[in-house]
Amino acid sequence: MSSNNGIVSITDSVFWIGENDRETDKFEGLWSLPHGVVYNSYLLRGEKNILIDTVKSPFSGDFMRKISFLLEGRPLDYVIVNHMEPDHSGSLCAIRGFYPDVKIVGNAKTAEMLKNFFRIEDNVVTVGEGTAVDFGSRKFVFALVPMVHWPESMVAYDASDKILFSSDVFGGFGATEGGIFDDQTDMSLVESEMMRYYVNIVGRFSAPALKALAKVRTLDIDMICPAHGPIWRQDPDHVISLYEKWSRQETDGGVVVAYGTMYGNTKVASDAIANALAERGVSRVSVYDMVRSDLSEVATDIWGSAGLILASCTYNMELFPPMARLLRHLENKNMKGRYVGLCGTYSWSEASMRELSAFVDRSNGGWNLVEPKILIKSAPAPADFEHCGLLASNMAEAIKYK
Ligand code: FEO
C-alpha cells in the first residue's frame, strides 16, 4: 500500500486514515493549537471491514475518499465508536450515508449519545466492560474508561494483532509532520504537546485516568493507536509511563510565577520573587504575564512544577480578571500536593489578596500555603522586597524534596 495518498499502512490489514487539522485555532473553542491537531482513524480490512472512530466533520470528504479507496466497493461492516466527542464522531452521519447497513459498536452510554447527537438508534451493537467480540477472524476485547475523556469513553483491544486502539488515552495536540509513528517524529515536541493536551483536556480526570491505565497495564500490547498524536510502535511503554506520571501529578520540581498587572508594580514584585528563587538555588523558574500568556501553556507548566507564586493586582474591587481566569482553570483541574505563595497588590481595596487566599482555602489542602502572604499597597516598598526574599526562601525550602 502506497502511503502517498494520505493512507499509511500500519500492518498488512490495518491502515491509518486520519486527518490533520491545521485550521482550527482553538480546540474545544478554548485551547490554542499552534501545531495543529490530528484526528486519527483506522480502517481494518478483512473478513469483516472495521472502522475505528471517525474524524471531525469538516474533514469528512477526504476521509470518505480514503475509506472508499481501501474498500474498493466492498462493504464497511462495523464502526467502533470509542468516544463520542465530535472531533471523533463527526463523520458518523457521512459514514451511514455511504454505508447504510454499517453497524455501530459502542457501550450503553455511547448509544444514548448517538441518539442525542445524531438521532441514530438503529444498527447499534452494545458492548460493555470486558466484552469480547469476534468480527470475522479478528477478535476484539473492550474496556470502559469512563471520564477519559467523557463518560462513554472506551478502548478497543485487537487481540489478534495486540494493538490497543486507545481513543483519547495517550492522545496529544500536534498535527503529524510527515511521520505518524513514534520512531518517525520529534519526541520533544510530541511530549510537550501531549502534556499540554493531558493537563488541559484530561487533567481534571486524573483519578479515572489512573484506573484506565491500570487496565491498560494488564494487556499484552505491541502497538498503541490513539485518537490523537503519534502511533506508538517502537516504545508503547514510554507513553504509558508518561501518562502514569502526569495522572499521579508527579512534578519535576521548580516554581512558576504567574502575575497580573495593570501598571507594572505587581510585575516588579514578581520579578523580585523570581530572582530570589533563582538565587536560592531553584533551578527551574518560569515567569508568566497572564495578560499575554497562553492559559493552556501556563497550566501545563504549573502541573509539572512543585511550587507556584500567584501575584495579582486588584481591579474594580475584584481579582484582576486574567488572574481570576487562571485560578478558575487551576481549580477545575483539582491539582494536589503543591506549594503556593501569594502576593496581592491594591491601592484602596484588598480584594486581590482576599480572593487569592480564598482559592487556597477552597483547595482543601491541595495547595499548601507558603508564608508570608505579601500585601503591597500601590507599589513595592523596601519592606515588601524583604518579604519577597523571605517568601522565596521559604518556597525554596518547601519544594526541596519535591
Ligand atoms: Fe479527542 Fe475527547 O475528544
Short mmCIF file of C-alpha atoms and ligand atoms in Angstrom, two decimals:
data_model
loop_
_atom_site.label_atom_id
_atom_site.label_comp_id
_atom_site.label_asym_id
_atom_site.label_seq_id
_atom_site.Cartn_x
_atom_site.Cartn_y
_atom_site.Cartn_z
CA MET A 1 0.00 0.00 0.00
CA SER A 2 1.41 3.35 -1.07
CA SER A 3 1.47 5.96 1.66
CA ASN A 4 1.35 8.97 -0.68
CA ASN A 5 -2.43 9.21 -0.83
CA GLY A 6 -2.96 10.14 2.82
CA ILE A 7 -3.25 6.48 3.83
CA VAL A 8 -0.50 4.78 5.82
CA SER A 9 -0.18 1.02 6.32
CA ILE A 10 0.25 0.02 9.95
CA THR A 11 0.14 -3.71 9.22
CA ASP A 12 -0.91 -5.69 6.13
CA SER A 13 -4.55 -5.18 7.07
CA VAL A 14 -4.61 -2.12 9.38
CA PHE A 15 -4.48 1.36 7.87
CA TRP A 16 -4.24 4.88 9.29
CA ILE A 17 -6.73 7.17 7.61
CA GLY A 18 -6.55 10.15 9.99
CA GLU A 19 -6.93 13.80 9.06
CA ASN A 20 -4.69 16.68 10.07
CA ASP A 21 -6.31 19.91 11.24
CA ARG A 22 -4.11 22.98 10.91
CA GLU A 23 -7.10 25.29 10.54
CA THR A 24 -8.84 25.20 13.91
CA ASP A 25 -7.48 27.96 16.16
CA LYS A 26 -8.92 26.67 19.42
CA PHE A 27 -9.53 23.03 20.33
CA GLU A 28 -12.93 22.75 22.03
CA GLY A 29 -13.20 26.50 21.34
CA LEU A 30 -10.72 27.06 24.17
CA TRP A 31 -7.23 25.64 23.73
CA SER A 32 -4.68 27.03 21.30
CA LEU A 33 -3.34 24.79 18.54
CA PRO A 34 -0.03 26.32 17.42
CA HIS A 35 0.99 22.97 15.91
CA GLY A 36 -2.48 21.83 14.84
CA VAL A 37 -4.03 18.51 15.84
CA VAL A 38 -4.63 15.17 14.13
CA TYR A 39 -7.83 13.14 14.31
CA ASN A 40 -6.70 9.53 13.96
CA SER A 41 -8.98 6.93 12.46
CA TYR A 42 -8.11 3.38 11.49
CA LEU A 43 -9.55 1.00 8.91
CA LEU A 44 -9.08 -2.74 9.41
CA ARG A 45 -9.64 -4.79 6.28
CA GLY A 46 -10.51 -8.49 6.42
CA GLU A 47 -13.36 -10.94 6.55
CA LYS A 48 -15.20 -8.04 8.17
CA ASN A 49 -14.17 -4.46 7.47
CA ILE A 50 -13.96 -2.38 10.61
CA LEU A 51 -13.51 1.35 11.09
CA ILE A 52 -12.25 2.64 14.43
CA ASP A 53 -13.51 6.15 15.20
CA THR A 54 -14.02 8.83 12.55
CA VAL A 55 -12.85 12.44 12.14
CA LYS A 56 -14.23 15.93 12.74
CA SER A 57 -16.97 16.75 10.23
CA PRO A 58 -15.16 19.41 8.12
CA PHE A 59 -12.75 16.66 7.05
CA SER A 60 -15.40 14.09 6.07
CA GLY A 61 -14.88 14.50 2.33
CA ASP A 62 -11.26 13.41 2.22
CA PHE A 63 -11.93 10.83 4.92
CA MET A 64 -14.63 9.16 2.80
CA ARG A 65 -12.26 9.15 -0.19
CA LYS A 66 -9.74 7.13 1.82
CA ILE A 67 -12.33 4.62 3.02
CA SER A 68 -13.79 4.00 -0.43
CA PHE A 69 -10.26 3.68 -1.88
CA LEU A 70 -9.37 0.99 0.65
CA LEU A 71 -12.65 -0.91 0.44
CA GLU A 72 -12.82 -0.94 -3.38
CA GLY A 73 -16.57 -1.40 -3.39
CA ARG A 74 -16.69 -3.88 -0.51
CA PRO A 75 -18.99 -3.12 2.45
CA LEU A 76 -17.99 -1.44 5.66
CA ASP A 77 -19.31 -3.81 8.31
CA TYR A 78 -18.61 -2.08 11.64
CA VAL A 79 -17.63 1.26 13.12
CA ILE A 80 -16.24 1.03 16.62
CA VAL A 81 -17.01 4.31 18.37
CA ASN A 82 -14.59 4.58 21.27
CA HIS A 83 -15.59 8.17 22.03
CA MET A 84 -18.47 10.41 21.05
CA GLU A 85 -16.81 13.83 21.25
CA PRO A 86 -17.45 15.32 17.79
CA ASP A 87 -13.76 15.52 16.89
CA HIS A 88 -14.09 11.72 16.53
CA SER A 89 -17.78 11.07 15.90
CA GLY A 90 -18.27 13.99 13.48
CA SER A 91 -18.22 11.85 10.32
CA LEU A 92 -20.63 9.14 11.52
CA CYS A 93 -23.54 10.53 9.53
CA ALA A 94 -21.41 10.66 6.38
CA ILE A 95 -20.41 7.01 7.01
CA ARG A 96 -24.04 5.97 7.38
CA GLY A 97 -24.87 7.85 4.18
CA PHE A 98 -22.31 5.83 2.19
CA TYR A 99 -22.74 2.56 4.10
CA PRO A 100 -26.35 2.44 5.39
CA ASP A 101 -26.04 -1.13 6.72
CA VAL A 102 -22.94 -0.45 8.81
CA LYS A 103 -23.23 -1.46 12.47
CA ILE A 104 -22.05 0.99 15.12
CA VAL A 105 -20.30 -0.60 18.12
CA GLY A 106 -20.35 1.26 21.43
CA ASN A 107 -21.47 0.92 25.04
CA ALA A 108 -24.79 1.87 26.64
CA LYS A 109 -23.68 5.47 27.17
CA THR A 110 -22.47 5.66 23.56
CA ALA A 111 -25.93 4.55 22.42
CA GLU A 112 -27.55 7.34 24.40
CA MET A 113 -25.18 9.93 22.88
CA LEU A 114 -25.68 8.54 19.36
CA LYS A 115 -29.37 9.27 19.80
CA ASN A 116 -28.83 12.72 21.32
CA PHE A 117 -26.15 13.96 18.92
CA PHE A 118 -27.27 12.35 15.65
CA ARG A 119 -30.73 10.72 16.22
CA ILE A 120 -29.12 7.34 15.46
CA GLU A 121 -30.95 4.45 17.11
CA ASP A 122 -30.74 1.56 14.65
CA ASN A 123 -27.86 -0.79 13.81
CA VAL A 124 -26.19 -0.13 17.17
CA VAL A 125 -24.31 -3.04 18.81
CA THR A 126 -23.74 -2.58 22.54
CA VAL A 127 -20.64 -3.85 24.36
CA GLY A 128 -19.54 -3.48 27.99
CA GLU A 129 -16.54 -3.89 30.25
CA GLY A 130 -14.53 -6.91 29.15
CA THR A 131 -16.86 -7.84 26.30
CA ALA A 132 -15.02 -9.98 23.72
CA VAL A 133 -16.33 -9.92 20.16
CA ASP A 134 -15.18 -11.83 17.08
CA PHE A 135 -15.52 -9.68 13.99
CA GLY A 136 -14.88 -12.41 11.46
CA SER A 137 -11.38 -13.70 12.16
CA ARG A 138 -10.44 -10.65 14.23
CA LYS A 139 -11.01 -10.74 18.00
CA PHE A 140 -11.62 -7.58 19.99
CA VAL A 141 -11.91 -7.02 23.73
CA PHE A 142 -13.42 -3.78 25.03
CA ALA A 143 -12.61 -1.89 28.24
CA LEU A 144 -14.59 1.04 29.58
CA VAL A 145 -12.51 4.07 30.60
CA PRO A 146 -15.18 6.48 31.86
CA MET A 147 -14.16 10.17 32.04
CA VAL A 148 -11.06 9.65 29.94
CA HIS A 149 -12.33 11.73 28.45
CA TRP A 150 -16.16 11.51 28.60
CA PRO A 151 -18.47 9.11 30.47
CA GLU A 152 -18.87 6.83 27.43
CA SER A 153 -15.14 6.61 26.61
CA MET A 154 -13.82 3.13 25.97
CA VAL A 155 -10.79 1.48 24.40
CA ALA A 156 -10.72 -1.43 21.95
CA TYR A 157 -8.01 -4.08 22.14
CA ASP A 158 -7.35 -6.04 18.96
CA ALA A 159 -6.18 -9.31 20.48
CA SER A 160 -5.25 -10.68 17.04
CA ASP A 161 -2.57 -8.03 16.39
CA LYS A 162 -2.03 -6.91 20.03
CA ILE A 163 -2.97 -3.36 19.08
CA LEU A 164 -4.70 -1.08 21.58
CA PHE A 165 -6.98 1.49 19.97
CA SER A 166 -6.92 3.85 22.92
CA SER A 167 -9.12 6.79 21.93
CA ASP A 168 -8.19 9.99 23.84
CA VAL A 169 -5.99 7.99 26.24
CA PHE A 170 -2.38 8.67 25.15
CA GLY A 171 -3.55 11.48 22.89
CA GLY A 172 -1.78 14.77 22.32
CA PHE A 173 -2.03 18.01 20.40
CA GLY A 174 0.01 18.48 17.23
CA ALA A 175 -0.69 17.54 13.61
CA THR A 176 1.57 14.96 12.02
CA GLU A 177 4.78 16.28 10.49
CA GLY A 178 5.09 13.58 7.87
CA GLY A 179 5.65 10.53 10.04
CA ILE A 180 2.77 9.05 12.01
CA PHE A 181 4.83 6.67 14.20
CA ASP A 182 6.77 7.43 17.39
CA ASP A 183 10.02 6.41 15.68
CA GLN A 184 9.42 8.96 12.90
CA THR A 185 8.69 12.06 14.97
CA ASP A 186 10.42 14.75 17.04
CA MET A 187 9.72 13.42 20.52
CA SER A 188 10.47 16.68 22.35
CA LEU A 189 7.63 18.47 20.54
CA VAL A 190 5.35 15.42 20.76
CA GLU A 191 5.82 15.11 24.52
CA SER A 192 5.31 18.81 25.26
CA GLU A 193 2.14 18.92 23.15
CA MET A 194 0.99 15.64 24.71
CA MET A 195 1.42 17.02 28.20
CA ARG A 196 -0.42 20.23 27.27
CA TYR A 197 -3.26 18.04 25.95
CA TYR A 198 -3.23 15.84 29.05
CA VAL A 199 -3.31 18.72 31.53
CA ASN A 200 -5.97 20.79 29.81
CA ILE A 201 -8.23 18.07 28.39
CA VAL A 202 -7.80 15.06 30.69
CA GLY A 203 -6.13 16.53 33.80
CA ARG A 204 -9.32 17.04 35.81
CA PHE A 205 -9.99 13.32 35.41
CA SER A 206 -6.63 12.08 36.64
CA ALA A 207 -8.14 9.62 39.13
CA PRO A 208 -10.21 7.86 36.42
CA ALA A 209 -7.16 8.07 34.15
CA LEU A 210 -5.13 6.08 36.68
CA LYS A 211 -7.86 3.41 36.74
CA ALA A 212 -7.81 3.29 32.94
CA LEU A 213 -4.02 2.98 32.92
CA ALA A 214 -4.21 0.08 35.39
CA LYS A 215 -6.46 -1.73 32.89
CA VAL A 216 -4.05 -0.97 30.06
CA ARG A 217 -1.18 -2.43 32.09
CA THR A 218 -2.93 -5.82 32.10
CA LEU A 219 -2.85 -6.05 28.30
CA ASP A 220 -0.13 -7.56 26.12
CA ILE A 221 0.47 -4.60 23.82
CA ASP A 222 2.65 -4.41 20.72
CA MET A 223 1.29 -1.10 19.48
CA ILE A 224 -0.88 1.77 20.73
CA CYS A 225 -3.04 3.61 18.22
CA PRO A 226 -4.58 6.65 19.94
CA ALA A 227 -7.16 9.08 18.55
CA HIS A 228 -4.66 11.98 18.58
CA GLY A 229 -0.89 12.11 18.24
CA PRO A 230 1.58 9.50 17.01
CA ILE A 231 1.14 5.75 16.88
CA TRP A 232 3.39 4.09 19.46
CA ARG A 233 5.02 1.05 17.85
CA GLN A 234 8.64 1.44 18.96
CA ASP A 235 8.08 2.14 22.65
CA PRO A 236 4.45 1.89 23.79
CA ASP A 237 5.61 1.57 27.39
CA HIS A 238 7.06 5.08 27.21
CA VAL A 239 3.71 6.74 26.58
CA ILE A 240 2.03 4.62 29.27
CA SER A 241 4.71 5.74 31.77
CA LEU A 242 4.29 9.40 30.79
CA TYR A 243 0.54 9.25 31.30
CA GLU A 244 1.03 7.48 34.64
CA LYS A 245 3.40 10.23 35.79
CA TRP A 246 1.01 13.01 34.83
CA SER A 247 -2.01 11.19 36.29
CA ARG A 248 -0.22 10.78 39.60
CA GLN A 249 0.54 14.53 39.47
CA GLU A 250 4.26 13.95 39.86
CA THR A 251 6.24 17.15 39.27
CA ASP A 252 9.73 17.98 38.02
CA GLY A 253 10.32 20.47 40.84
CA GLY A 254 10.68 24.16 40.04
CA VAL A 255 8.38 27.14 40.56
CA VAL A 256 6.04 29.04 38.26
CA VAL A 257 5.48 32.74 38.94
CA ALA A 258 2.20 33.92 37.37
CA TYR A 259 1.27 37.56 37.68
CA GLY A 260 -1.37 40.02 36.54
CA THR A 261 -0.63 43.72 36.47
CA MET A 262 -2.07 46.97 35.07
CA TYR A 263 0.83 49.38 35.57
CA GLY A 264 3.76 47.11 36.36
CA ASN A 265 4.01 47.27 40.16
CA THR A 266 2.91 43.63 40.59
CA LYS A 267 5.41 42.66 37.88
CA VAL A 268 8.23 44.35 39.82
CA ALA A 269 7.38 42.28 42.90
CA SER A 270 7.03 39.11 40.79
CA ASP A 271 10.44 39.56 39.21
CA ALA A 272 11.91 40.19 42.65
CA ILE A 273 10.47 36.88 43.89
CA ALA A 274 11.66 35.04 40.76
CA ASN A 275 15.18 36.47 41.11
CA ALA A 276 15.26 35.49 44.76
CA LEU A 277 14.10 31.94 43.92
CA ALA A 278 16.97 31.59 41.44
CA GLU A 279 19.43 32.98 43.98
CA ARG A 280 18.25 30.39 46.48
CA GLY A 281 19.03 27.56 44.08
CA VAL A 282 15.67 26.85 42.44
CA SER A 283 16.87 25.78 39.01
CA ARG A 284 13.60 25.81 37.14
CA VAL A 285 11.72 29.12 37.46
CA SER A 286 9.20 30.35 34.85
CA VAL A 287 7.54 33.78 34.91
CA TYR A 288 4.26 34.46 33.08
CA ASP A 289 2.40 37.71 32.44
CA MET A 290 -1.18 36.41 32.48
CA VAL A 291 -2.44 39.21 30.24
CA ARG A 292 -0.35 37.86 27.38
CA SER A 293 0.41 34.23 28.19
CA ASP A 294 -1.42 31.22 26.77
CA LEU A 295 -3.53 29.77 29.58
CA SER A 296 -3.02 26.16 28.46
CA GLU A 297 0.76 26.56 28.42
CA VAL A 298 0.83 28.17 31.86
CA ALA A 299 -1.42 25.47 33.32
CA THR A 300 0.83 22.77 31.84
CA ASP A 301 3.93 24.35 33.36
CA ILE A 302 2.16 24.64 36.71
CA TRP A 303 1.13 20.94 36.53
CA GLY A 304 4.77 19.96 36.17
CA SER A 305 6.06 22.31 38.88
CA ALA A 306 6.27 21.83 42.63
CA GLY A 307 5.63 25.48 43.52
CA LEU A 308 3.54 28.40 42.32
CA ILE A 309 3.62 32.10 43.10
CA LEU A 310 0.37 33.92 42.36
CA ALA A 311 0.74 37.70 42.20
CA SER A 312 -2.15 39.96 41.26
CA CYS A 313 -3.35 43.50 41.40
CA THR A 314 -6.91 44.38 42.36
CA TYR A 315 -9.28 45.52 39.62
CA ASN A 316 -12.65 47.16 40.29
CA MET A 317 -12.63 45.71 43.82
CA GLU A 318 -12.07 42.16 42.49
CA LEU A 319 -9.14 40.00 41.48
CA PHE A 320 -7.59 41.13 38.17
CA PRO A 321 -9.67 39.22 35.52
CA PRO A 322 -6.78 37.37 33.77
CA MET A 323 -5.69 36.03 37.19
CA ALA A 324 -9.28 35.08 38.06
CA ARG A 325 -9.40 33.07 34.81
CA LEU A 326 -6.18 31.26 35.75
CA LEU A 327 -7.50 30.40 39.22
CA ARG A 328 -10.77 29.06 37.79
CA HIS A 329 -8.82 26.83 35.41
CA LEU A 330 -6.49 25.54 38.14
CA GLU A 331 -9.42 24.87 40.45
CA ASN A 332 -11.14 22.88 37.71
CA LYS A 333 -8.06 20.68 37.40
CA ASN A 334 -8.06 19.57 41.06
CA MET A 335 -4.31 19.95 41.45
CA LYS A 336 -2.87 18.35 44.56
CA GLY A 337 0.30 18.28 46.63
CA ARG A 338 1.87 21.54 45.51
CA TYR A 339 3.05 24.68 47.28
CA VAL A 340 1.77 28.20 46.66
CA GLY A 341 2.87 31.69 47.70
CA LEU A 342 0.65 34.76 47.38
CA CYS A 343 1.32 38.38 46.57
CA GLY A 344 -1.59 40.83 46.33
CA THR A 345 -1.35 44.49 45.38
CA TYR A 346 -4.00 47.13 45.93
CA SER A 347 -4.47 50.83 46.46
CA TRP A 348 -7.80 51.04 48.28
CA SER A 349 -9.39 47.54 48.19
CA GLU A 350 -7.62 44.37 49.35
CA ALA A 351 -9.71 42.17 47.07
CA SER A 352 -6.73 40.61 45.28
CA MET A 353 -5.30 39.02 48.42
CA ARG A 354 -8.76 38.11 49.70
CA GLU A 355 -9.54 36.17 46.50
CA LEU A 356 -6.09 34.59 46.23
CA SER A 357 -6.43 33.36 49.83
CA ALA A 358 -9.93 32.04 49.18
CA PHE A 359 -8.53 30.00 46.26
CA VAL A 360 -6.03 28.34 48.59
CA ASP A 361 -8.68 27.73 51.26
CA ARG A 362 -11.07 26.14 48.76
CA SER A 363 -8.39 23.68 47.63
CA ASN A 364 -8.73 21.79 50.95
CA GLY A 365 -5.02 21.23 51.22
CA GLY A 366 -4.42 20.69 47.52
CA TRP A 367 -2.35 23.87 47.59
CA ASN A 368 -0.10 24.22 50.65
CA LEU A 369 0.38 27.89 51.56
CA VAL A 370 3.95 29.15 51.94
CA GLU A 371 4.29 32.25 54.12
CA PRO A 372 4.45 35.18 54.17
CA LYS A 373 1.49 36.45 52.24
CA ILE A 374 2.76 39.67 50.67
CA LEU A 375 0.27 42.54 50.65
CA ILE A 376 1.61 45.55 48.76
CA LYS A 377 -0.05 48.97 48.83
CA SER A 378 0.23 50.58 45.35
CA ALA A 379 3.94 49.92 44.74
CA PRO A 380 6.57 47.74 46.45
CA ALA A 381 8.32 49.45 49.38
CA PRO A 382 11.70 48.30 50.78
CA ALA A 383 9.95 46.14 53.40
CA ASP A 384 7.95 44.46 50.61
CA PHE A 385 11.14 43.45 48.80
CA GLU A 386 12.36 41.89 52.05
CA HIS A 387 9.13 39.88 52.17
CA CYS A 388 9.70 38.80 48.54
CA GLY A 389 13.08 37.38 49.57
CA LEU A 390 11.59 35.65 52.61
CA LEU A 391 8.81 34.08 50.54
CA ALA A 392 11.38 32.84 48.01
CA SER A 393 13.48 31.31 50.82
CA ASN A 394 10.51 29.52 52.30
CA MET A 395 9.35 28.31 48.89
CA ALA A 396 12.81 27.00 48.02
CA GLU A 397 12.84 25.09 51.32
CA ALA A 398 9.30 23.76 50.87
CA ILE A 399 9.94 22.26 47.43
CA LYS A 400 13.45 20.98 48.20
CA TYR A 401 12.42 17.35 48.23
CA LYS A 402 9.68 17.55 45.57
FE1 FEO B 1 -10.41 13.89 21.13
FE2 FEO B 1 -12.38 13.94 23.94
O1 FEO B 1 -12.02 14.01 22.09
#
